[in-house]
Coordinates of N, CA and C in Angstrom, one line a residue:
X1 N 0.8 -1.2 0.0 CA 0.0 0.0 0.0 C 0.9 1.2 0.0
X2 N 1.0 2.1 -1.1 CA 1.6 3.3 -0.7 C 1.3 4.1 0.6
X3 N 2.8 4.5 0.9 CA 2.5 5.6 2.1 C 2.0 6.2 2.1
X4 N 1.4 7.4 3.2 CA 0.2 8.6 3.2 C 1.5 9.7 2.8
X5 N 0.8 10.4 1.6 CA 1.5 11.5 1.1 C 1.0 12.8 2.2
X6 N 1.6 13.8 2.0 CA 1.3 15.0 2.5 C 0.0 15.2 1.1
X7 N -0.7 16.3 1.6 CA -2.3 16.3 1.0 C -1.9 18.2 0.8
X8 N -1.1 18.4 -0.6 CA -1.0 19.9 -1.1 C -2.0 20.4 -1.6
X9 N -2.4 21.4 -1.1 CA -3.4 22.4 -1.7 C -4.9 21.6 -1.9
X10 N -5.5 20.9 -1.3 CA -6.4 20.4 -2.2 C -7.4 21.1 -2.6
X11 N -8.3 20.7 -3.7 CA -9.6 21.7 -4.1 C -10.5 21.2 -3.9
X12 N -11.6 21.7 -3.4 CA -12.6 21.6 -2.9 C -13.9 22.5 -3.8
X13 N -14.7 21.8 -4.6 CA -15.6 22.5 -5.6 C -17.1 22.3 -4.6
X14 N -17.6 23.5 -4.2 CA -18.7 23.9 -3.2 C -20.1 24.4 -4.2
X15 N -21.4 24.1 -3.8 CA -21.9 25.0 -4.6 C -23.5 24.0 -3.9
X16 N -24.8 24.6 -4.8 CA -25.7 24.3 -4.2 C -26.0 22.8 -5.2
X17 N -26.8 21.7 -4.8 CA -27.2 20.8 -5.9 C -27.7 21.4 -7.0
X18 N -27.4 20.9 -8.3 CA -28.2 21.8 -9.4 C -27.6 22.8 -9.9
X19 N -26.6 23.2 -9.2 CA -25.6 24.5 -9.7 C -24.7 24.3 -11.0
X20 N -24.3 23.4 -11.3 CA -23.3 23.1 -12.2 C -22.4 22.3 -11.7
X21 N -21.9 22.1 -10.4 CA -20.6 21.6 -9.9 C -20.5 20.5 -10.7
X22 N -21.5 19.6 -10.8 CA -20.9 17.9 -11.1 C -20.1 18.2 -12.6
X23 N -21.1 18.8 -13.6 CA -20.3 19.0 -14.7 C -19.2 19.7 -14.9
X24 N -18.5 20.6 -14.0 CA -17.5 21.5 -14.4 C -16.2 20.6 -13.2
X25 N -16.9 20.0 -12.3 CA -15.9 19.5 -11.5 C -15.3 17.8 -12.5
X26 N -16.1 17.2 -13.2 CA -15.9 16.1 -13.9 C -15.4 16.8 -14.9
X27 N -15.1 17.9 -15.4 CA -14.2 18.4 -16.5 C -12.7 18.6 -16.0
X28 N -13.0 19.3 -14.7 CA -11.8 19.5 -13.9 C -11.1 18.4 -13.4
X29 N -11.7 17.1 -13.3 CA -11.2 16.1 -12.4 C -10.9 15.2 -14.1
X30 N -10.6 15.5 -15.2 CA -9.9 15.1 -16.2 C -8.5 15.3 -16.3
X31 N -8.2 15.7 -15.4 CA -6.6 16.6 -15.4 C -6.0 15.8 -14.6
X32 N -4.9 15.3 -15.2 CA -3.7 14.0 -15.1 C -3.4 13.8 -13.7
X33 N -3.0 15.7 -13.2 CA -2.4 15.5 -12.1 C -3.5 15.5 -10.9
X34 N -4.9 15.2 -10.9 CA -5.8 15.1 -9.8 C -6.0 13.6 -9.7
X35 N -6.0 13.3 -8.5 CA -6.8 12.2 -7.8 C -8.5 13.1 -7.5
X36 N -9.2 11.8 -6.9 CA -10.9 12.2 -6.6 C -11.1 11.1 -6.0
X37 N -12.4 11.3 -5.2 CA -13.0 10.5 -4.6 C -14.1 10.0 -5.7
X38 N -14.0 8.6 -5.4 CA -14.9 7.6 -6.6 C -15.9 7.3 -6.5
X39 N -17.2 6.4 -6.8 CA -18.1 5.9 -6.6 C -17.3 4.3 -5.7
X40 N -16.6 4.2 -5.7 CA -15.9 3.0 -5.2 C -15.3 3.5 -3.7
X41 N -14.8 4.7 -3.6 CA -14.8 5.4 -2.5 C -15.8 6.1 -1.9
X42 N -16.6 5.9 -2.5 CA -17.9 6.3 -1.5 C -18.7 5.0 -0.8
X43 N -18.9 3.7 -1.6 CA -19.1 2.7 -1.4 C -18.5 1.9 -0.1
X44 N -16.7 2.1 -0.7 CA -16.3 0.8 0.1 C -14.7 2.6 0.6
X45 N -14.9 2.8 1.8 CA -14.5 4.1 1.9 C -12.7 3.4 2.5
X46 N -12.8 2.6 2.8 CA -11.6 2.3 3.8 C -10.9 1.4 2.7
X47 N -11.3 1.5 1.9 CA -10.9 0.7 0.6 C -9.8 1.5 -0.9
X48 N -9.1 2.4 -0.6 CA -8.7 2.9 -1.6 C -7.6 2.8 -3.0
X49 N -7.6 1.5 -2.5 CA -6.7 1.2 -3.8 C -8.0 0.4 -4.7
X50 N -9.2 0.3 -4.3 CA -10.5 -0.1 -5.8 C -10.0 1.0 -6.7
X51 N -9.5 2.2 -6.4 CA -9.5 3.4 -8.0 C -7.8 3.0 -8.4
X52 N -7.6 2.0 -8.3 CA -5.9 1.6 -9.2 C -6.1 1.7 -10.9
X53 N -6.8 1.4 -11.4 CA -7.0 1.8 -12.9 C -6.3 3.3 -13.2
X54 N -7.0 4.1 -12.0 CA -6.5 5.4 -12.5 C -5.4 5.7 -12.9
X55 N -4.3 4.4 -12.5 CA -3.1 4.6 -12.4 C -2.3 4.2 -13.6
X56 N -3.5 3.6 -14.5 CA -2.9 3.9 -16.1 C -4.1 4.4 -17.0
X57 N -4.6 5.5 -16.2 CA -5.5 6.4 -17.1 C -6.5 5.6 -17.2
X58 N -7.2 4.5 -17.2 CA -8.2 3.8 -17.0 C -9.2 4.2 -16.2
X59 N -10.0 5.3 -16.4 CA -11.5 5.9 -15.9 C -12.7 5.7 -16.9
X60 N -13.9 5.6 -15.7 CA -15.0 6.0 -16.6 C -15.6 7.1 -16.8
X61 N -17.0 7.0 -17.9 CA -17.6 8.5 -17.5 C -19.0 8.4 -17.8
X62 N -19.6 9.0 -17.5 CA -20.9 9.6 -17.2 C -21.7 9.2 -18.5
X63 N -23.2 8.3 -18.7 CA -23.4 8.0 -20.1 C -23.9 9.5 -20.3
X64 N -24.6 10.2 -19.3 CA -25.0 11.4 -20.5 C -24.1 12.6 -20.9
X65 N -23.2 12.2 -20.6 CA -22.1 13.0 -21.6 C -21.8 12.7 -23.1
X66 N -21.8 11.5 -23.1 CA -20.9 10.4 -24.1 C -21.5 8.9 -24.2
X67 N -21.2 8.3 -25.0 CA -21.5 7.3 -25.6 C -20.6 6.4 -24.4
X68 N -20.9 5.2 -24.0 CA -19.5 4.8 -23.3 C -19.4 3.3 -23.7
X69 N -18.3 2.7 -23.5 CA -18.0 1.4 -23.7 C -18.8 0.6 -22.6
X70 N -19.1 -1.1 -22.3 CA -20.1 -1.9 -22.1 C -19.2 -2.1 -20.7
X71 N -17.6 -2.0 -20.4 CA -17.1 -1.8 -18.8 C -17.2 -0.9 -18.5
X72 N -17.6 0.2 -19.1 CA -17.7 1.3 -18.5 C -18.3 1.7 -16.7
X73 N -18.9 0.9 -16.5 CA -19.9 1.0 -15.3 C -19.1 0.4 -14.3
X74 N -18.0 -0.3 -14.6 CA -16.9 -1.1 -13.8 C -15.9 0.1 -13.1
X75 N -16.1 1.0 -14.0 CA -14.7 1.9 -13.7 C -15.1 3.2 -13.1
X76 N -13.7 3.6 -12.7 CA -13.7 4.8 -11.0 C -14.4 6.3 -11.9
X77 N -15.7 6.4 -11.8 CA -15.8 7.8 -12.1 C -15.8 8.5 -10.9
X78 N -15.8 10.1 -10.8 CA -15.5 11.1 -10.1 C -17.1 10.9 -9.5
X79 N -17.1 11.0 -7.9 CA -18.4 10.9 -7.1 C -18.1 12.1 -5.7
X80 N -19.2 12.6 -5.1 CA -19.3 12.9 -3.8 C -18.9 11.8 -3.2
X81 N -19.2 10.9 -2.9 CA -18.4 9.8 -1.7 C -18.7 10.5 -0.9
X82 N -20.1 10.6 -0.2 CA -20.3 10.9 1.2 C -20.3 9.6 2.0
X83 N -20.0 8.6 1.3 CA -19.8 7.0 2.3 C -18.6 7.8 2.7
X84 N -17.3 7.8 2.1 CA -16.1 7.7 2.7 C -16.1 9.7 3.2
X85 N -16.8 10.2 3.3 CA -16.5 11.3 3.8 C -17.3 10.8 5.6
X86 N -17.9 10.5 5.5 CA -19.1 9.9 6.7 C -18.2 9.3 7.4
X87 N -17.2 8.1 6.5 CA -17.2 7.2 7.5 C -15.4 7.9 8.0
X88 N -14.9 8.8 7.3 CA -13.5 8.8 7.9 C -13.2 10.9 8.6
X89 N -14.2 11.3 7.9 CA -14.0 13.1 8.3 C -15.5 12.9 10.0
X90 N -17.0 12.9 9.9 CA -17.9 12.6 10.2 C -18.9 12.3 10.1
X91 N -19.7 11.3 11.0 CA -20.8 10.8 10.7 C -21.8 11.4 9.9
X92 N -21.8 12.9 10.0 CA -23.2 13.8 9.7 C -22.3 14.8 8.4
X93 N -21.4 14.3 8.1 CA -20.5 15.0 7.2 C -21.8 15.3 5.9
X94 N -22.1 14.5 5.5 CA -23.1 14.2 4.0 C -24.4 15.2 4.5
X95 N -25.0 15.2 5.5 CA -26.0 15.9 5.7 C -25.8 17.4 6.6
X96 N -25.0 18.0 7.6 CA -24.6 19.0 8.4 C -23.9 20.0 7.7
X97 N -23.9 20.8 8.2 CA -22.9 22.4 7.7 C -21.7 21.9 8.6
X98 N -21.6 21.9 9.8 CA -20.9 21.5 10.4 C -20.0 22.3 10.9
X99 N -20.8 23.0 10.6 CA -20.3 24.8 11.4 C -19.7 25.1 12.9
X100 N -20.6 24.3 13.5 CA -19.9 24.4 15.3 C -19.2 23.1 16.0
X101 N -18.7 22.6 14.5 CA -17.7 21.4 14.8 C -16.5 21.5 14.1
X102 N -15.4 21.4 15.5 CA -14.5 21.7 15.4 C -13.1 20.4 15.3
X103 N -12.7 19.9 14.0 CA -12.4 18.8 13.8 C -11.0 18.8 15.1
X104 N -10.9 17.6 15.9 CA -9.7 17.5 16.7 C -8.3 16.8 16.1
X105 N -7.7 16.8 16.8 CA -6.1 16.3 16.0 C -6.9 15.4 15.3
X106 N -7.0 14.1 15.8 CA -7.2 12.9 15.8 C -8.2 12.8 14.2
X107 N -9.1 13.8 14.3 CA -9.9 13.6 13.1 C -9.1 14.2 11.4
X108 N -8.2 15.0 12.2 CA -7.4 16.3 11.1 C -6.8 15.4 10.4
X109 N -6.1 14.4 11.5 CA -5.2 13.5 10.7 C -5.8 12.0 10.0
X110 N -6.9 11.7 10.8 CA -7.5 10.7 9.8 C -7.6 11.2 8.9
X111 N -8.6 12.3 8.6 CA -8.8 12.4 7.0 C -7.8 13.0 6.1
X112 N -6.4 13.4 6.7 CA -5.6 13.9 5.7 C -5.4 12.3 5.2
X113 N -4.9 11.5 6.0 CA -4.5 10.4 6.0 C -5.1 9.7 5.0
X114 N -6.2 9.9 4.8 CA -7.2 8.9 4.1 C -7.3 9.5 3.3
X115 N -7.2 10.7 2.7 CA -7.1 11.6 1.4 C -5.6 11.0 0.7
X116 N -4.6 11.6 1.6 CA -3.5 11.3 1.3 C -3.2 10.1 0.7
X117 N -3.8 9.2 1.0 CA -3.6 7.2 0.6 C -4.9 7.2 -0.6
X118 N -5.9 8.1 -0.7 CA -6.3 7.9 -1.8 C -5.8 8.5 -3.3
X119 N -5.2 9.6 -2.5 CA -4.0 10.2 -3.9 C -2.8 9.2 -4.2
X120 N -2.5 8.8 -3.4 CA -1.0 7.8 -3.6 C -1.6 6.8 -4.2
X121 N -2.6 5.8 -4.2 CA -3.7 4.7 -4.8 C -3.7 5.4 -6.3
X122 N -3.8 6.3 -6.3 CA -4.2 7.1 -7.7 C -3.0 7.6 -8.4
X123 N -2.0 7.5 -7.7 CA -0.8 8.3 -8.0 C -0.6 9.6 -8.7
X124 N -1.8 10.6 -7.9 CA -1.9 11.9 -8.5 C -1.5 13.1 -7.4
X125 N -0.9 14.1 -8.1 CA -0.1 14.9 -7.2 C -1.1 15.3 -6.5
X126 N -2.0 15.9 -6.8 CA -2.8 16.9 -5.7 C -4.4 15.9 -6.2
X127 N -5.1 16.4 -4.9 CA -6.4 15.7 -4.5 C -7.7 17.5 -5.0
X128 N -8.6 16.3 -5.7 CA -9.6 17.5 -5.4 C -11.3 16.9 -5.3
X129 N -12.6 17.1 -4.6 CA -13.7 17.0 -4.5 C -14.5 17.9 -4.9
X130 N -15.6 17.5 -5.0 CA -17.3 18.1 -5.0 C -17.8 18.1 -3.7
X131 N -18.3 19.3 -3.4 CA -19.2 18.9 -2.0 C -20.6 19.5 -2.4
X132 N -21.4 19.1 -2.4 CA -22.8 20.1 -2.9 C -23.5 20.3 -1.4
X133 N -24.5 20.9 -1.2 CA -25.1 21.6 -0.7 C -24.9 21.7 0.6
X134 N -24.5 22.1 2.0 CA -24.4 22.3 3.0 C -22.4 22.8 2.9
X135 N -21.9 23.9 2.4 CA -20.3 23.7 2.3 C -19.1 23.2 2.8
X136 N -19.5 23.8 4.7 CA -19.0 22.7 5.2 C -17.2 23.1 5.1
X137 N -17.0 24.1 5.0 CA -15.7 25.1 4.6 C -15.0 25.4 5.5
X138 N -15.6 25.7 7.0 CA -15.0 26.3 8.2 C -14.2 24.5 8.6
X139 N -15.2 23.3 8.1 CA -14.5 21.8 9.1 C -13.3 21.5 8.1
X140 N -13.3 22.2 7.1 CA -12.7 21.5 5.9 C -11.4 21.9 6.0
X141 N -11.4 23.2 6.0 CA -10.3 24.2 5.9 C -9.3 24.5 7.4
X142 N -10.3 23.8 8.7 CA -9.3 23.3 9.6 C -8.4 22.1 9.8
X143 N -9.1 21.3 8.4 CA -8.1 20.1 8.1 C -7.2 20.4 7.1
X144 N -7.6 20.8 6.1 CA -6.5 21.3 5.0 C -6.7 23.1 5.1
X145 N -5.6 23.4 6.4 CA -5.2 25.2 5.9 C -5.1 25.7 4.4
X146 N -4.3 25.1 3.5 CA -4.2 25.5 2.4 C -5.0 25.0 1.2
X147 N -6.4 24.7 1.5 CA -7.1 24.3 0.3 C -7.7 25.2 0.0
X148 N -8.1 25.3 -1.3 CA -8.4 25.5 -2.3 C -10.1 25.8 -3.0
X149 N -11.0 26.6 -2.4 CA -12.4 26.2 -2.3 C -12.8 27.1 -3.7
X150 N -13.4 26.3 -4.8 CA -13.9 26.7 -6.1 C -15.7 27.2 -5.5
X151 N -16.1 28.1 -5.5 CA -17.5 27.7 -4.9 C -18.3 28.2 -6.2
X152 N -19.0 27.4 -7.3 CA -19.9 27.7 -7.9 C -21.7 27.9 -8.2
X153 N -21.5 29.2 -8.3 CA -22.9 29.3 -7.8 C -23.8 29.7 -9.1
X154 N -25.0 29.3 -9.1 CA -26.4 29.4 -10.1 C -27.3 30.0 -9.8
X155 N -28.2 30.8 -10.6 CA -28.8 31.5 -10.2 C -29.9 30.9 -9.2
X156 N -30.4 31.1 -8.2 CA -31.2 30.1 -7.5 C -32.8 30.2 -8.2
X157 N -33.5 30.8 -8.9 CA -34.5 30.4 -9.4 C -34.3 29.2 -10.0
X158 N -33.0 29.2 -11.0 CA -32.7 28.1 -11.6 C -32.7 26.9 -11.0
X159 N -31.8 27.1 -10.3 CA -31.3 25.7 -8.9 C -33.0 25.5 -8.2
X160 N -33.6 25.7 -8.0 CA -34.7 25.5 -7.8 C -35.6 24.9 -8.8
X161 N -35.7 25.2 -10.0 CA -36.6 24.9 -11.1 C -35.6 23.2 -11.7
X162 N -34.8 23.3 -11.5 CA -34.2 22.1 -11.5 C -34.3 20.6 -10.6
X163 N -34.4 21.6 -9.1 CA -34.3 20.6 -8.5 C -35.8 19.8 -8.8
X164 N -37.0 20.9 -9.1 CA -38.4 20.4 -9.1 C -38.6 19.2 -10.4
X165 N -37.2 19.5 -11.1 CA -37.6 18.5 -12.3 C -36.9 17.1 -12.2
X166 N -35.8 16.9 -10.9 CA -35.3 15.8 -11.1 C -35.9 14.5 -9.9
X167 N -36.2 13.7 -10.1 CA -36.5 12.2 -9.5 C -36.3 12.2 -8.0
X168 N -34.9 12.4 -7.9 CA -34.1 11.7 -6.5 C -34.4 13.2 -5.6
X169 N -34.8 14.3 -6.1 CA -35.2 15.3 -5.2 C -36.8 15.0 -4.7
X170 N -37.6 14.3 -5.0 CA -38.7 14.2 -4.7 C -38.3 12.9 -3.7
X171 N -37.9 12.0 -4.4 CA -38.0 10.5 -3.9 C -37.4 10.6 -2.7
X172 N -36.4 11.6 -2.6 CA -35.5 11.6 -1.1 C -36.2 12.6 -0.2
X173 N -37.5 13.3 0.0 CA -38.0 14.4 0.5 C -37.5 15.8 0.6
X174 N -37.0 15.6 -0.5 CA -36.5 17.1 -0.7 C -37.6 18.0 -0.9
X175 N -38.8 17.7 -1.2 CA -39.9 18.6 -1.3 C -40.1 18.7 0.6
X176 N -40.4 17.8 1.3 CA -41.0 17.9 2.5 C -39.9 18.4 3.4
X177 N -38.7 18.5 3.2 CA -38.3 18.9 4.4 C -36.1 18.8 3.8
X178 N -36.3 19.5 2.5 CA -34.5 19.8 2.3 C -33.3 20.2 3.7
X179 N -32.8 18.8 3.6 CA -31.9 19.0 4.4 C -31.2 20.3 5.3
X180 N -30.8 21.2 4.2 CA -29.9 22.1 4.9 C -31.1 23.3 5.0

């Protein structure tokens, strides 16, 4: 297992669901020198060598971008991973702002740790994520001082008329009672 690298600069792409992040951060997270958290790192979080592909360019992508090949669905595309944000920064990481939590040694260094081993798994110099809706910047930025926060924002009429038209906002109760 590669060693835990030191975790430079990392970026952190912020914004509301619906804003644009997934697509501008999956354009962003095409760039050689980034590692990401995966759909395989969200799943199986303590698990970071499942994204080794990455390590000879071997990624998937998204069918509504592109036509894709039939393994495609096998391979590490770019995900929120709030499994492995949950299970190694905190519990309520995926749903809290997390504003009046203040990460301790103990947690600062799990998650560099676990970033760090998932950039070295990936063998990419610097680390970057998506976080959507709750930012979550004050817990982040006392783990990594020098990151990097992209925050992209949409007009919110928009982000609203969007969210009313997609499935998983209804199905998850986002009409009755949106998270943040």
């Amino acid at each position: 297992m590669p060693d835990r690298r030191r975790v430079d600069r990392p970026i952190f792409f912020i914004g509301m669901p619906r804003s644009g992040t997934t697509i501008l951060f999956e354009a962003f997270a095409r760039h050689s020198a980034l590692a990401w958290p995966s759909k395989y790192t969200h799943r199986w979080p303590r698990l970071p060598w499942l994204n080794f592909t990455r390590v000879f360019g071997v990624e998937g992508r998204k069918a509504q971008y592109a036509q894709t090949s039939p393994g495609n669905r096998f391979l590490p595309i770019p995900s929120e991973a709030y499994g492995f944000w949950n299970s190694v920064a905190h519990p309520g990481f995926g749903r809290s702002y997390l504003s009046s939590v203040i990460p301790d040694a103990a947690t600062r260094e799990r998650v560099a740790n676990a970033v760090g081993k998932l950039s070295g798994w990936q063998r990419r110099a610097r680390f970057a994520a998506k976080v959507t809706g709750p930012p979550r910047i004050g817990f982040l930025s006392a783990i990594f001082p020098d990151a990097i926060f992209v925050h992209v924002v949409r007009d919110g009429r928009a982000v609203v008329h969007s969210l009313l038209r997609v499935g998983f906002w209804r199905n998850k109760g986002g009409m009755q009672a949106p998270f943040w």
